[in-house]
Coordinates of C-alpha atoms and ligand atoms in Angstrom, one line a residue:
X1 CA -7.7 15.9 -8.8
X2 CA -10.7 13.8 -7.0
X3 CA -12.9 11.5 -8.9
X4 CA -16.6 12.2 -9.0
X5 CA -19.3 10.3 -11.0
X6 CA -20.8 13.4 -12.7
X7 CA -23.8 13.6 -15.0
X8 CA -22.3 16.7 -16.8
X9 CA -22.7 15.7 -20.9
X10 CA -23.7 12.5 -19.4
X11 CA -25.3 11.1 -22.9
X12 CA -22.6 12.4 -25.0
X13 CA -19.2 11.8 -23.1
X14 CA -18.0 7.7 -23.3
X15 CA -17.7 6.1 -20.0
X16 CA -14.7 4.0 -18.6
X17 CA -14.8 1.4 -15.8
X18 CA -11.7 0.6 -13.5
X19 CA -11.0 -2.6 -11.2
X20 CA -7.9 -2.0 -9.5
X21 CA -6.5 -4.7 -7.8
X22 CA -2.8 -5.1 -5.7
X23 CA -0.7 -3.3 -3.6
X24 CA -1.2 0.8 -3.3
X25 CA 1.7 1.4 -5.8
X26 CA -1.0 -0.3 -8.6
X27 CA -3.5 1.8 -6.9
X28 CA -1.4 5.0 -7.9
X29 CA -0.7 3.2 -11.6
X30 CA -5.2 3.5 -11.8
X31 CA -5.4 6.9 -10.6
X32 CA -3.0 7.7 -13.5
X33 CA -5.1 5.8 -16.3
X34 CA -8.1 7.5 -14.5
X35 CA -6.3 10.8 -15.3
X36 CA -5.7 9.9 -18.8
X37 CA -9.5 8.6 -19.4
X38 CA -10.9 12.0 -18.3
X39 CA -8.5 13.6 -20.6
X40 CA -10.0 11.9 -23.5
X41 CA -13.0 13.0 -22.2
X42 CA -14.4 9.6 -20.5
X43 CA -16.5 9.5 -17.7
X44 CA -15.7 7.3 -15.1
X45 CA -18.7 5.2 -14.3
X46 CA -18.7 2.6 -11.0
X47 CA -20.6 0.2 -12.7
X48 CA -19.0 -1.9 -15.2
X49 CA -22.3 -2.3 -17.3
X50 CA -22.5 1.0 -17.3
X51 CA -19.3 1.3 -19.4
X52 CA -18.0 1.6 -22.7
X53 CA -14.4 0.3 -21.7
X54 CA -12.9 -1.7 -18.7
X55 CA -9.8 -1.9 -17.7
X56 CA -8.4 -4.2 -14.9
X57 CA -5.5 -3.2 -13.3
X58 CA -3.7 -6.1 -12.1
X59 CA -1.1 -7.9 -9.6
X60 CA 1.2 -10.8 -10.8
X61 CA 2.8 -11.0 -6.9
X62 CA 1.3 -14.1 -5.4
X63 CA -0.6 -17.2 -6.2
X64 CA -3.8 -15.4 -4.9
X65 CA -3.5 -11.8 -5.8
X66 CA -2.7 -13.2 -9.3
X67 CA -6.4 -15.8 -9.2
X68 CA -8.1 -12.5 -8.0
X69 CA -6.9 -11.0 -11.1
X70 CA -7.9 -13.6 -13.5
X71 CA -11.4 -14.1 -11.9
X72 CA -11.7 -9.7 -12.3
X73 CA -11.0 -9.9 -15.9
X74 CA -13.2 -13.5 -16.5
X75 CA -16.1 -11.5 -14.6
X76 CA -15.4 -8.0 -16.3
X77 CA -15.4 -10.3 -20.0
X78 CA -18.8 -10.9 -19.4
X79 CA -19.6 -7.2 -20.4
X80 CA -17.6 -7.6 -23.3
X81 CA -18.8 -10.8 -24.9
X82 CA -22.8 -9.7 -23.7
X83 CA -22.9 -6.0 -22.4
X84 CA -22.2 -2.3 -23.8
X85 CA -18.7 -2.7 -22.9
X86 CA -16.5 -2.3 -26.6
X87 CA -13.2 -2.4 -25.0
X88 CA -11.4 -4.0 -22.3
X89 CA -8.0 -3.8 -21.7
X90 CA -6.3 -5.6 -18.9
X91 CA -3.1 -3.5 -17.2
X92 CA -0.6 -4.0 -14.4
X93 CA 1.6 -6.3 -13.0
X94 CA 0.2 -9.6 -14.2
X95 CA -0.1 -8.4 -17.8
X96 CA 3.3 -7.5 -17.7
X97 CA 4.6 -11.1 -16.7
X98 CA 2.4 -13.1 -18.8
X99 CA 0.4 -11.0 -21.5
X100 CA 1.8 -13.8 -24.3
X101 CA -0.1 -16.5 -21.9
X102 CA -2.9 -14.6 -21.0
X103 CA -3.6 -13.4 -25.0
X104 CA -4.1 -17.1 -26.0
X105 CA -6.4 -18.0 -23.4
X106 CA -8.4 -14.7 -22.9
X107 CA -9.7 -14.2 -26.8
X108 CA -12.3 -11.7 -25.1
X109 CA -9.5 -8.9 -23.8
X110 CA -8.5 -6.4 -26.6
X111 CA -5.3 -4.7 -25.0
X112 CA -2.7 -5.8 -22.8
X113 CA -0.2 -3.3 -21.7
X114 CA 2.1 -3.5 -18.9
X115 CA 2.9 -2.3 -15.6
X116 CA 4.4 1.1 -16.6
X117 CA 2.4 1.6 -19.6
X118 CA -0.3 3.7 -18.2
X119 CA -0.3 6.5 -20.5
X120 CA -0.3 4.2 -23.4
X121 CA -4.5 4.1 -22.8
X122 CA -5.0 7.5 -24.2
X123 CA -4.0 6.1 -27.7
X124 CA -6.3 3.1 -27.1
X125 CA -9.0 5.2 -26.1
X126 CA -8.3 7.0 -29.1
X127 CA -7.8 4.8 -31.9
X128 CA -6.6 1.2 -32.8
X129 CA -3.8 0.0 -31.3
X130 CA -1.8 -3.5 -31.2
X131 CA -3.3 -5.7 -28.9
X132 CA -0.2 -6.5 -27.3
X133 CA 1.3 -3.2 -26.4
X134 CA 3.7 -4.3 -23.2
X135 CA 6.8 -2.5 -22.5
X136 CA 10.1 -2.2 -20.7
X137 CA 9.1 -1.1 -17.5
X138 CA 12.8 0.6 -17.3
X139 CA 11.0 3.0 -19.2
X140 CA 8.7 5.0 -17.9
X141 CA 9.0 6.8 -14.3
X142 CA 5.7 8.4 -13.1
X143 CA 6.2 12.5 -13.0
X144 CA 4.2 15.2 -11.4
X145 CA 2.8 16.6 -14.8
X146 CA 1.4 12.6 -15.3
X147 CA -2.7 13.3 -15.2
X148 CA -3.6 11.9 -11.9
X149 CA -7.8 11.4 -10.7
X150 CA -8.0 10.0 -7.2
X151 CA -10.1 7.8 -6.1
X152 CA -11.4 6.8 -2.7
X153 CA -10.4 9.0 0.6
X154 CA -10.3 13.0 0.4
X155 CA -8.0 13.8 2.6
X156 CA -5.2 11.0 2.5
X157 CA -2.9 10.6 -0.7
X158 CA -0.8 8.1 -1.8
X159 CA 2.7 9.8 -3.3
X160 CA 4.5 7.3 -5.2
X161 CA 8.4 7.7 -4.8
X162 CA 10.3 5.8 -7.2
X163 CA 9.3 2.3 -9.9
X164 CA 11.2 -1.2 -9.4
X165 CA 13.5 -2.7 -7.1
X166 CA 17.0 -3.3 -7.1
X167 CA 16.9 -6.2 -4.6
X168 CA 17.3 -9.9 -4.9
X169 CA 15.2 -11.5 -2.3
X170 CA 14.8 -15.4 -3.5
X171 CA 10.8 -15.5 -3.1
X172 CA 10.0 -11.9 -4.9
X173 CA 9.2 -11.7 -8.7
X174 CA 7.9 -7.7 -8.5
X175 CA 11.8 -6.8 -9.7
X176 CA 11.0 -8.9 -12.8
X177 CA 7.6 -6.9 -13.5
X178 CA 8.9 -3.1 -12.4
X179 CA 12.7 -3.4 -13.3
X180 CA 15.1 -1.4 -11.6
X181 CA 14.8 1.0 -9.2
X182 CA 14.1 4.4 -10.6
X183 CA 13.7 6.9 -8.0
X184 CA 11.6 10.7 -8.9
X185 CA 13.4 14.0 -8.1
X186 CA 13.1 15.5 -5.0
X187 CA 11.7 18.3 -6.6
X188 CA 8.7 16.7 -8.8
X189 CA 7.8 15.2 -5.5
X190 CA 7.6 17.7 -3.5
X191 CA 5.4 19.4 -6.7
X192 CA 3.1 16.8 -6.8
X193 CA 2.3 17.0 -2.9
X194 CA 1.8 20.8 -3.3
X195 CA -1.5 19.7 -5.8
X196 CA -2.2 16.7 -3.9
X197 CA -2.6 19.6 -0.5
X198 CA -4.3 21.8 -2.7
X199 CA -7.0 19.2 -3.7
X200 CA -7.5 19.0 0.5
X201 CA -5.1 16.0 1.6
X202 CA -3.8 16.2 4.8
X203 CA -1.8 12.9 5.1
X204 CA 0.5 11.9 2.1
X205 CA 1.5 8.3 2.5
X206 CA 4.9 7.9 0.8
X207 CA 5.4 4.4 -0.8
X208 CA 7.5 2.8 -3.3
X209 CA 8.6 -0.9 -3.5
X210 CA 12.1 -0.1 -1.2
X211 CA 11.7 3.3 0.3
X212 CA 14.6 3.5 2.5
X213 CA 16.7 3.3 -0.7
X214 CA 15.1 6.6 -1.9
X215 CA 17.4 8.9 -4.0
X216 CA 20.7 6.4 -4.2
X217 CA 20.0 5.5 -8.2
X218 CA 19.7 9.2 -9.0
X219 CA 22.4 10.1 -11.4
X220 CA 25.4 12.5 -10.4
X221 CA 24.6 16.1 -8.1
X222 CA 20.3 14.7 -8.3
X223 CA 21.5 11.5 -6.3
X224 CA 19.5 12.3 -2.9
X225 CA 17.7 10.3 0.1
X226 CA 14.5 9.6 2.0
X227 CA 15.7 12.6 5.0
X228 CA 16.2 15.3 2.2
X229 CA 13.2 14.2 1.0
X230 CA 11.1 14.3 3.9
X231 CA 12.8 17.6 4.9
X232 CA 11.6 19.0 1.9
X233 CA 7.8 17.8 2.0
X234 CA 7.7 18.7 5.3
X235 CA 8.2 22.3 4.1
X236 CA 5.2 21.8 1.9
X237 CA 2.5 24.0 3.6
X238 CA -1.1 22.7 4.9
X239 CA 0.6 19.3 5.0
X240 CA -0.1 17.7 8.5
X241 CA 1.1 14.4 8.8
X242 CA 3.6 12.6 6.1
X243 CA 3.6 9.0 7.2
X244 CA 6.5 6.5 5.8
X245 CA 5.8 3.0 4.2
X246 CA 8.3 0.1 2.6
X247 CA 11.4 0.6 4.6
X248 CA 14.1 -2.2 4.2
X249 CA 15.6 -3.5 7.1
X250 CA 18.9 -1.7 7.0
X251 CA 19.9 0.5 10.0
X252 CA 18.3 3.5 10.0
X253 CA 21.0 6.9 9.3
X254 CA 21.4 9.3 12.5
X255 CA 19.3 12.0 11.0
X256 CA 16.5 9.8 9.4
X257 CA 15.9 8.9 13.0
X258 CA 16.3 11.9 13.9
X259 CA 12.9 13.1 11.1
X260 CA 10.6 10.3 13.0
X261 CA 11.4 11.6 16.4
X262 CA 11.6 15.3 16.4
X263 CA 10.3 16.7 13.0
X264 CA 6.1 17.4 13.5
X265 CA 4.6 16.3 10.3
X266 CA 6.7 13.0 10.1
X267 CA 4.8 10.3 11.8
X268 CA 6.7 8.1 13.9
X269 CA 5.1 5.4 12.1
X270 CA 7.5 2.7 11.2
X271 CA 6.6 0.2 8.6
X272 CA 9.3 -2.6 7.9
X273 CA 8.9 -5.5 6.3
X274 CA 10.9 -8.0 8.1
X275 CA 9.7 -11.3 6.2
X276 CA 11.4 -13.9 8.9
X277 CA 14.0 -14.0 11.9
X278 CA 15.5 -17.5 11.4
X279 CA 19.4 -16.6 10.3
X280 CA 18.8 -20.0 7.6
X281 CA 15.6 -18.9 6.5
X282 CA 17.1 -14.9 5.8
X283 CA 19.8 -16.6 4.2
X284 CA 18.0 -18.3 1.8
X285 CA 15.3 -15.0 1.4
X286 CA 18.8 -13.3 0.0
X287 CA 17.4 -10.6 2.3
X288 CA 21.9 -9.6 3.2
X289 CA 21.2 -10.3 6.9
X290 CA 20.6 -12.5 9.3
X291 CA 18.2 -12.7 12.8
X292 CA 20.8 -10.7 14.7
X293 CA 20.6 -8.0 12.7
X294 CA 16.9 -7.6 12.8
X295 CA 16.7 -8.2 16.5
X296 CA 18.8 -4.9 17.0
X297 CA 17.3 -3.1 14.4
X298 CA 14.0 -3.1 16.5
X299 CA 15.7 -2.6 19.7
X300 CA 17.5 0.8 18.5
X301 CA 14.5 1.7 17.0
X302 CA 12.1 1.3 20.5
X303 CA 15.2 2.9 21.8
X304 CA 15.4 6.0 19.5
X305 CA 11.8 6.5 19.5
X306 CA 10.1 6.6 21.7
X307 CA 6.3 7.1 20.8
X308 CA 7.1 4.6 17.8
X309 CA 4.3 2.4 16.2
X310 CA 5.8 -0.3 14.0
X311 CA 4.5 -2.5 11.3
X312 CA 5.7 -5.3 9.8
X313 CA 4.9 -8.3 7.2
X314 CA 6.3 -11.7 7.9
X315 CA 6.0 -14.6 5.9
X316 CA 5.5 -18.4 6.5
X317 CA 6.5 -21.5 5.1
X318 CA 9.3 -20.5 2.9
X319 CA 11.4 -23.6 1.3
X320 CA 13.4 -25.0 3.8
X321 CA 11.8 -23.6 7.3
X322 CA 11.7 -26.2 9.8
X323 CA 9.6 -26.0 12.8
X324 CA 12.4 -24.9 14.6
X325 CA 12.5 -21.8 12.3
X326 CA 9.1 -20.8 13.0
X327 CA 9.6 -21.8 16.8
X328 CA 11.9 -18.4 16.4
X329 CA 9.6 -16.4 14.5
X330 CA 7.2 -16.9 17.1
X331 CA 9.0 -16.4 20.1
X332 CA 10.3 -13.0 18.1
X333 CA 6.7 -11.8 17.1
X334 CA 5.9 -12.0 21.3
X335 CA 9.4 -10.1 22.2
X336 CA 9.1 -7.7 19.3
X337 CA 5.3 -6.4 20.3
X338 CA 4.2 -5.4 17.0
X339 CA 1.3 -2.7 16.7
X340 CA 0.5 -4.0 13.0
X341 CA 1.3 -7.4 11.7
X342 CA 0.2 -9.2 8.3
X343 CA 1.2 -12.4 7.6
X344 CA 1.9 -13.8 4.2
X345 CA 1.8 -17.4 3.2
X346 CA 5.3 -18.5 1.0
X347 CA 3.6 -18.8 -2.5
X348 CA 6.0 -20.4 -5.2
X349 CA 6.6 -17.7 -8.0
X350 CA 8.0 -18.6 -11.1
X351 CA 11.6 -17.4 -12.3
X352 CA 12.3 -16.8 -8.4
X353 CA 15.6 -18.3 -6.8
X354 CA 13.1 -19.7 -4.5
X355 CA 11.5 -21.8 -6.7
X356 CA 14.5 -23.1 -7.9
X357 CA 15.4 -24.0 -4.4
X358 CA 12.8 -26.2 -5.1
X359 CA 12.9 -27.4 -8.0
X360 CA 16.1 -28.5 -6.8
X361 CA 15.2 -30.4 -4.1
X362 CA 18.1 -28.1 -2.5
X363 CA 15.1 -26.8 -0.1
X364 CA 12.4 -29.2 1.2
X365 CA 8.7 -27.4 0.3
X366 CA 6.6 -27.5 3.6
X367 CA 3.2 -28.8 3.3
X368 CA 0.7 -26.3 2.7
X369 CA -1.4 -27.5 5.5
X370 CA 1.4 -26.8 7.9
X371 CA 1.5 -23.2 6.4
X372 CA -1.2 -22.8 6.9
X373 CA -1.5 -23.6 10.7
X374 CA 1.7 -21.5 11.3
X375 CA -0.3 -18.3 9.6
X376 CA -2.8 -18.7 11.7
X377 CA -0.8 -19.5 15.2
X378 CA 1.3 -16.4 13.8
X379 CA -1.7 -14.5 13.6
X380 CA -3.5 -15.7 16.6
X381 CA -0.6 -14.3 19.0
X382 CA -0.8 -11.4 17.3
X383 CA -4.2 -10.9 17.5
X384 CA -3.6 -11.3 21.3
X385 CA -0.6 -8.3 21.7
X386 CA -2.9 -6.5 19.4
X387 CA -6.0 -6.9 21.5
X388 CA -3.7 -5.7 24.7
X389 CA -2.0 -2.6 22.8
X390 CA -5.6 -1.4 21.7
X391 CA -6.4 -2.1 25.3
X392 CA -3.4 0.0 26.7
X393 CA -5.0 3.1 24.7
X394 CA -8.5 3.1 27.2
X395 CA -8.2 6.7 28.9
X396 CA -5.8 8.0 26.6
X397 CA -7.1 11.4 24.6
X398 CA -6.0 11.1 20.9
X399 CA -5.9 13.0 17.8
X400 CA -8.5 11.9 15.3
X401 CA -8.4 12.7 11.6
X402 CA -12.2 12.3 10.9
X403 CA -12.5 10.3 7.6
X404 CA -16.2 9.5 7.0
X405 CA -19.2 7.6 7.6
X406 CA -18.4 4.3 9.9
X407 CA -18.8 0.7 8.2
X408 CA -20.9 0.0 11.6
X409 CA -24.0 2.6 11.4
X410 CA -24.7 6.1 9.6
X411 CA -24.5 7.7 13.2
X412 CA -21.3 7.0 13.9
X413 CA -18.2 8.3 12.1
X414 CA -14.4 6.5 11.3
X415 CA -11.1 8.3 12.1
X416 CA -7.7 7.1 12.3
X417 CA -5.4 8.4 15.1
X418 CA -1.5 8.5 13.6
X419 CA -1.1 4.9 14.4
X420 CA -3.5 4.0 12.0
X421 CA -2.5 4.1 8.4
X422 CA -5.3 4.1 5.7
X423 CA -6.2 0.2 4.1
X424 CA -4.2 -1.5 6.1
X425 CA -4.4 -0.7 10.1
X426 CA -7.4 -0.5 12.4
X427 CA -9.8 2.6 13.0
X428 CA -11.0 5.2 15.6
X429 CA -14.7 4.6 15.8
X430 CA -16.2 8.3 16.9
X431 CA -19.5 7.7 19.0
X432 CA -21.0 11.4 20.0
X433 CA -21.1 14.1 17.2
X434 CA -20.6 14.3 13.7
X435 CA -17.8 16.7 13.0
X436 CA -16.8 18.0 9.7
X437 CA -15.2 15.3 7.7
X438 CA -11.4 16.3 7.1
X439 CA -10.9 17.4 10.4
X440 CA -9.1 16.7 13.2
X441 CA -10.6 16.4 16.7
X442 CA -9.6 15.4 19.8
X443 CA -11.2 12.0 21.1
X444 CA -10.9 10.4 24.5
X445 CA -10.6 6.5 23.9
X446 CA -13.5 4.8 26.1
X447 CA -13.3 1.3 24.8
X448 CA -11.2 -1.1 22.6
X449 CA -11.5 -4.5 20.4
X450 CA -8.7 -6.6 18.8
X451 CA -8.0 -4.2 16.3
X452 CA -10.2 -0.7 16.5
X453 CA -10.9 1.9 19.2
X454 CA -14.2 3.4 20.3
X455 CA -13.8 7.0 21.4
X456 CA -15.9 10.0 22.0
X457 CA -14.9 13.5 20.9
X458 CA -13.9 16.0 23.5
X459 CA -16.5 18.6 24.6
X460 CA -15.8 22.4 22.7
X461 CA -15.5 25.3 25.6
X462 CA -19.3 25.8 24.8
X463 CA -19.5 22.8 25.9
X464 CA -21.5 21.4 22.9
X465 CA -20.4 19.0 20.1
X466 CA -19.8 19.9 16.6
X467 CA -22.8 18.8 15.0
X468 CA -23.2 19.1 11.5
X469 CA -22.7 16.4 9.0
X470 CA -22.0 16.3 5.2
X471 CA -22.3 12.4 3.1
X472 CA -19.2 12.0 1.1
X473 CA -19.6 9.7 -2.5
X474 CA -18.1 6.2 -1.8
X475 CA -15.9 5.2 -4.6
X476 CA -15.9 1.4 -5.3
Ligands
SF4_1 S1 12.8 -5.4 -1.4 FE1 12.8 -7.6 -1.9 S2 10.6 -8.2 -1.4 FE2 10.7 -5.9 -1.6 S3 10.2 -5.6 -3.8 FE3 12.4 -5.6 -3.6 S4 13.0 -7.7 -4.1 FE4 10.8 -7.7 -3.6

């Protein structure tokens, strides 16, 4: 169900503030709690002075995700110690890796509960609880019948597959705050996109923290995997485009590739974090294969599919990369031709084999300033092949899922063609009409810049442009 700040029993009902911070799994985890608060009957409220309780949902993955955490609940204790707020409770992935820490040195926060603890807040709400009140994330799995409020976009869904990770890559600590990989059934998926449809989405996003290993931990005759899957959703009626995020390097299975090419609602969207090329730098990511592996990974891919937009995340200055390394990562970035590239910097994360490398001295630490400059000469080339494959799409007519109001003026609406995904790709910028929001519309691309295109909508046999225009509630 879709958020709203509604003024229905406004004086009576208590009202709940969220800050939701991290990657769009987290995102999920807030939508949950959001369910749960409306439960109890809060109202959600987008301004934290406005609220009777906060709660920070937050991410323990990197140095900087975890300081933008800290600084959320420092700024959201403000309300506590001097405002209306009476409760604030900090959630997520930094909670659950260092509540005991945290607890000392943050007297002002009145509940810590973990990264899988989300229905524990209808208790709090309710009545007192332990302050402390983190558990095993090994035991809880989200479900279909968990209440779920969305926030943000209409008519694109997150639909979280499975909890944890059964990896080992040396810089990652998220299998130490999820646990294990616990995957859903096909079949509570499959009910949660039917709702999700019903409430109007149109795009359901699939993530989870290694997607490609979808269904392998499911016990016995349930054990299952991401083409059965995808089969299945793509069954689910109304449903127009199912796009596919998280997927391990591993080479892809016959009929998976088969999904991305032929089957209609499956985006041939391909998002694959490849962290690094350099076979000494994968060795020591404990990523189970080397540069070679990767290279022909991408090739049978561009092969298979043809129409195929690929994303990927890299990551720089890992203990032990020498110039040479990153020489290679950058002369693979220019031969790969990415669509969508982010680039991390290595940040040092306790109880990692990484940072033992370190700690070591078995792998030398590379100076953040030289990080640094290889992020940015990382990002700079692919700013470049960006710039050029936005370029390549001048002329071309696309089909635009019309999302809302642009960022740039009120006349002008945003859209995202498939390539596109929501949060983390460019836009479609529509310049002449307003058509309903939630649609999809035809749009002949008349200009590009690094990163978005500029498009006008193609003319209806009347010849006239759809022209009415509805203003959707931003939510924070
Ligand atoms: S696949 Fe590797 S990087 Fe991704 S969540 Fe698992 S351990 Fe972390």
């Amino acid at each position: 169900m879709k958020t709203e700040p509604s003024d229905e029993g406004a004086s009576s009902a208590r009202t709940v503030h969220f800050v939701s911070l991290g990657c769009a799994k987290n995102q999920v985890d807030t939508e949950v709690m959001l369910g749960v608060s409306a439960a109890e009957q809060y109202r959600w409220v987008p301004n934290p002075e406005e609220a009777d309780v906060i709660v920070v949902n937050t991410c323990g993955f990197i140095g900087p995700a975890k300081q933008e955490s800290i600084d959320a609940i420092v700024e959201m204790a403000e309300h506590r110690s001097e405002g209306r707020c009476e409760k604030l409770v900090v959630a997520g992935c930094l909670s659950q890796r260092y509540s005991d820490d945290l607890a000392k040195e943050l007297p002002e926060v009145d509940h810590f509960i973990g990264s899988s603890d989300m229905l524990k807040l209808g208790p709090i709400l309710k009545s007192p609880t332990p302050r402390l009140n983190v558990g095993n994330p090994a035991h809880y799995t989200m479900s279909a019948s968990d209440p779920r409020l969305r926030a943000g976009n209409n008519f694109s869904a997150y639909l979280k597959l499975a909890e944890g990770c059964n990896r080992t890559c040396s810089f990652c600590a998220i299998p130490s705050m999820r646990g294990k990989q616990r995957s859903r059934s096909v079949e509570d998926l499959v009910q949660e996109a039917k709702r999700l449809v019903a409430e109007g989405v149109l795009e359901l996003n699939l993530i989870s923290q290694d997607t490609i290993a979808y269904g392998r931990d499911l016990p016995g005759e349930k054990r299952t995997d991401l083409a059965e899957l995808l089969r299945a959703l793509g069954e689910v009626q109304g449903l127009r485009w199912i796009r596919v995020h998280y997927l391990y390097p591993e080479k892809l299975q016959p009929q998976l590739v088969a999904l991305f090419r032929d089957h209609p609602k499956v985006l041939p969207y391909i998002d694959m974090p490849l962290q690094h090329v350099a076979d000494g730098v994968l060795r020591s990511m404990r990523r189970g294969h080397g540069g070679d592996r990767i290279y022909r990974t991408v090739e049978h891919l561009r092969e298979q599919l043809e129409e195929m937009i690929f994303r990927t995340t890299l990551i720089v200055g890992h203990p032990g990369e020498s110039e040479q390394d990153f020489q290679e990562l950058l002369k693979f970035t220019q031969w790969a031709q990415f669509d969508h590239l982010g680039v991390f910097q290595y940040s040092p994360e306790e109880g990692t084999r990484s940072m033992d490398l370190l700690a070591q001295n078995v792998a030398p630490a590379v100076p953040q300033e030289v990080i640094e400059q290889r992020q940015q000469e990382l990002m700079e080339l692919q700013r470049d092949i960006s710039a050029a494959s936005m370029g390549s799409r001048v002329g071309q007519t696309l089909e635009v899922l019309v999302e809302g109001t642009s960022e740039e003026s009120d006349l002008l609406l945003d859209g995202r063609w498939w390539g596109q995904a929501q949060d983390v790709d460019g836009k479609v910028i529509l310049t002449n009409g307003m058509p309903d929001l939630g649609s999809f519309q035809r749009a002949t691309v008349t200009h590009a810049t690094d990163y978005d295109l500029i498009a006008d909508l193609e003319r209806t046999e009347s010849g006239e442009r759809a022209a009415n225009r509805i203003s959707l509630p931003t939510i924070p």
